[in-house]
Coordinates of C-alpha atoms in Angstrom, one line a residue:
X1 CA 172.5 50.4 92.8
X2 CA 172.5 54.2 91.2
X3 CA 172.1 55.3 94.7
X4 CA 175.5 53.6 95.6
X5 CA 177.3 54.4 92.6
X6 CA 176.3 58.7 93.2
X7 CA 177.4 57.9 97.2
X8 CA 181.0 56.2 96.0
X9 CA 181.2 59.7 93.2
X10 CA 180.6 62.0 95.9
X11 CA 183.1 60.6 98.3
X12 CA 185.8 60.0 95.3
X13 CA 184.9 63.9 94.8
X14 CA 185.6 65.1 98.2
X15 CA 188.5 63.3 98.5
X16 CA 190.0 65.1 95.3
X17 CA 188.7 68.2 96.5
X18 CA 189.8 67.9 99.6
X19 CA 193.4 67.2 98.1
X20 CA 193.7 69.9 95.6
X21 CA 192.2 72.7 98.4
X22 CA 195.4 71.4 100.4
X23 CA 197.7 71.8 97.7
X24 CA 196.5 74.8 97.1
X25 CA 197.5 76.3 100.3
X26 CA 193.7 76.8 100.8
X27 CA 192.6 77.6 97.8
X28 CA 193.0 77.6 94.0
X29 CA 196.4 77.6 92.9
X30 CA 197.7 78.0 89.6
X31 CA 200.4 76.2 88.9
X32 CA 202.6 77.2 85.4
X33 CA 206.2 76.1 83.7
X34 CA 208.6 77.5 82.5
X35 CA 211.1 76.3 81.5
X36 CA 213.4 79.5 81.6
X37 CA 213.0 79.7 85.0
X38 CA 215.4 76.8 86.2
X39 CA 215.5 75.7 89.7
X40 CA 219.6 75.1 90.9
X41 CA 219.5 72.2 93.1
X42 CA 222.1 70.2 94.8
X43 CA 221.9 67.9 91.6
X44 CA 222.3 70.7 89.1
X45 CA 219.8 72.2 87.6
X46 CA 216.4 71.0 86.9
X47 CA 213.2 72.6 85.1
X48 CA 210.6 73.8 87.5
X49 CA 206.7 74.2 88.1
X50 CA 206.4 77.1 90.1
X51 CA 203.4 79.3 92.0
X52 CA 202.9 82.3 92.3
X53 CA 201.3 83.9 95.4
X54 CA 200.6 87.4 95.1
X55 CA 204.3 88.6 94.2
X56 CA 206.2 85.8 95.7
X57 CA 207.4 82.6 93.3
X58 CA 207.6 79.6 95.5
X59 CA 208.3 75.9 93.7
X60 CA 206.2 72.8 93.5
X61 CA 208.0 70.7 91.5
X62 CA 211.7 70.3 89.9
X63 CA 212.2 67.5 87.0
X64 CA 215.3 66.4 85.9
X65 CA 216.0 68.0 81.9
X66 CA 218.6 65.7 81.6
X67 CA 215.4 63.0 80.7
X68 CA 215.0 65.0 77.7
X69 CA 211.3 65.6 76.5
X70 CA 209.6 63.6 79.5
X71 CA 211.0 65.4 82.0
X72 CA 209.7 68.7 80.2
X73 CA 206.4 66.7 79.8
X74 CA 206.7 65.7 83.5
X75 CA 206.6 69.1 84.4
X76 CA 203.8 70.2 81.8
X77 CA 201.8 67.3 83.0
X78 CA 202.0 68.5 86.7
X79 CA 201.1 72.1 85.7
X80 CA 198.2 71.2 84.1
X81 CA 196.8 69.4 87.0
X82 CA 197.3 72.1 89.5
X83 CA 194.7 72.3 91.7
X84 CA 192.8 75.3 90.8
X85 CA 191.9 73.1 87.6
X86 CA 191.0 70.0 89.8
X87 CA 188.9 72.1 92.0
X88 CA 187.1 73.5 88.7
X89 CA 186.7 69.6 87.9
X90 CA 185.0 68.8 90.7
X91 CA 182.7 71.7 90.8
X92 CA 181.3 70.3 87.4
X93 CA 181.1 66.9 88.2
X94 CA 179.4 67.7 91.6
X95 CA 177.0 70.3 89.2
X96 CA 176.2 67.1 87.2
X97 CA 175.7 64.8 90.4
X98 CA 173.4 67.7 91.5
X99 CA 171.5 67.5 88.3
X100 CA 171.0 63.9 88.3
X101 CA 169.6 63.9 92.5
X102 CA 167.4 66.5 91.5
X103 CA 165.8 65.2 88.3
X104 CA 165.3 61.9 90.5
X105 CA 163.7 64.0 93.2
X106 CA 161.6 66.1 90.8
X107 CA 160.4 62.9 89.1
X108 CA 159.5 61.1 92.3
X109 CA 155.7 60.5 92.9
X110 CA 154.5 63.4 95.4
X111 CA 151.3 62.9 98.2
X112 CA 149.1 63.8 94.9
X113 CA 150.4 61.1 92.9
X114 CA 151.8 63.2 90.3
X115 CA 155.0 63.1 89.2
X116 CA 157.4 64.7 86.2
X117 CA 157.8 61.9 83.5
X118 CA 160.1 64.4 82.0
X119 CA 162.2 64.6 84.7
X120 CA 162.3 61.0 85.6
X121 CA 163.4 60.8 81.5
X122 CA 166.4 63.5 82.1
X123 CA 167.7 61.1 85.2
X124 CA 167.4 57.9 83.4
X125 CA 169.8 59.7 80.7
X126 CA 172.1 60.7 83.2
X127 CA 172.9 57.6 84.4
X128 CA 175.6 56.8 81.9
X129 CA 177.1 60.0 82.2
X130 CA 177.7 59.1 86.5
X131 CA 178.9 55.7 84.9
X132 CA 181.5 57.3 82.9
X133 CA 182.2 59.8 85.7
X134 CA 183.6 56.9 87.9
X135 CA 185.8 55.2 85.3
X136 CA 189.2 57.5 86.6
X137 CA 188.3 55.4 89.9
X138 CA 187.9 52.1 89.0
X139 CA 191.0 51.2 90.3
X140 CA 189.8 52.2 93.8
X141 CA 188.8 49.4 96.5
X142 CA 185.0 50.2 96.5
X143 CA 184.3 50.7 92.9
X144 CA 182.2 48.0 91.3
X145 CA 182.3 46.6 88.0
X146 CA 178.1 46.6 87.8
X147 CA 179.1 50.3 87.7
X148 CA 181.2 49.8 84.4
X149 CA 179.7 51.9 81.6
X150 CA 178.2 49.4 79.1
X151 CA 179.7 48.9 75.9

């Protein structure tokens, strides 16, 4: 069951990394706003999340300020997110996957019998923590409810 659940957070992983390299033209890409640096559209003129690559400003996204606060929060929102955070994200939630596999590995019994009881404790407390770690994706077609962290 544990087994599934780490296979189903690696893939969910990928896939988000996989996404935010792409966005990132490759790499990570920091995404700001500001909102004194208005992008003129066809529509008129709209607040802007922009990139910077080396000295050139290219936009990734243009909200409409005539929404008031959520299109600013629009905009702050999709800054946030840019994918040199989401790529940070996944790094640390692949560092705790990686945690978990080896504590399991560590605390398996070798050809001598012996095996690390504290090890096989450190896995047994991560579990929760790769139950929580899937929650974002519950909505996703493969996740299963057994995998719900418990109350």
């Amino acid at each position: 069951m544990i087994a599934d659940l780490v296979a189903f957070l690696r893939e969910r992983l990928d896939e988000d990394y996989k996404l935010a390299f792409e966005a990132g033209d490759g790499g990570p890409d920091h995404w700001t706003f500001n909102p004194e640096l208005p992008w003129n559209g066809d529509n008129g003129p709209r607040e802007a999340v922009v990139r910077f690559n080396g000295s050139a400003l290219s936009y990734v996204a243009a909200v409409d300020p005539v929404h008031g606060r959520y299109g600013t929060w629009n905009a702050r929102h999709i800054a946030r997110h840019d994918p040199a955070r989401v790529l940070a994200e996944v790094a640390a939630k692949r560092r705790i996957l990686a945690r978990y596999t080896s504590a399991v590995e560590d605390s398996a019994e070798g050809a001598d019998g012996y095996y690390d009881e504290n090890r096989f404790e450190d896995a047994r407390q991560l579990v929760p923590v790769l139950r929580l770690l899937t929650l974002p994706y519950a909505d996703h077609p493969d996740y299963r409810e057994e995998w719900r962290p418990l109350p």
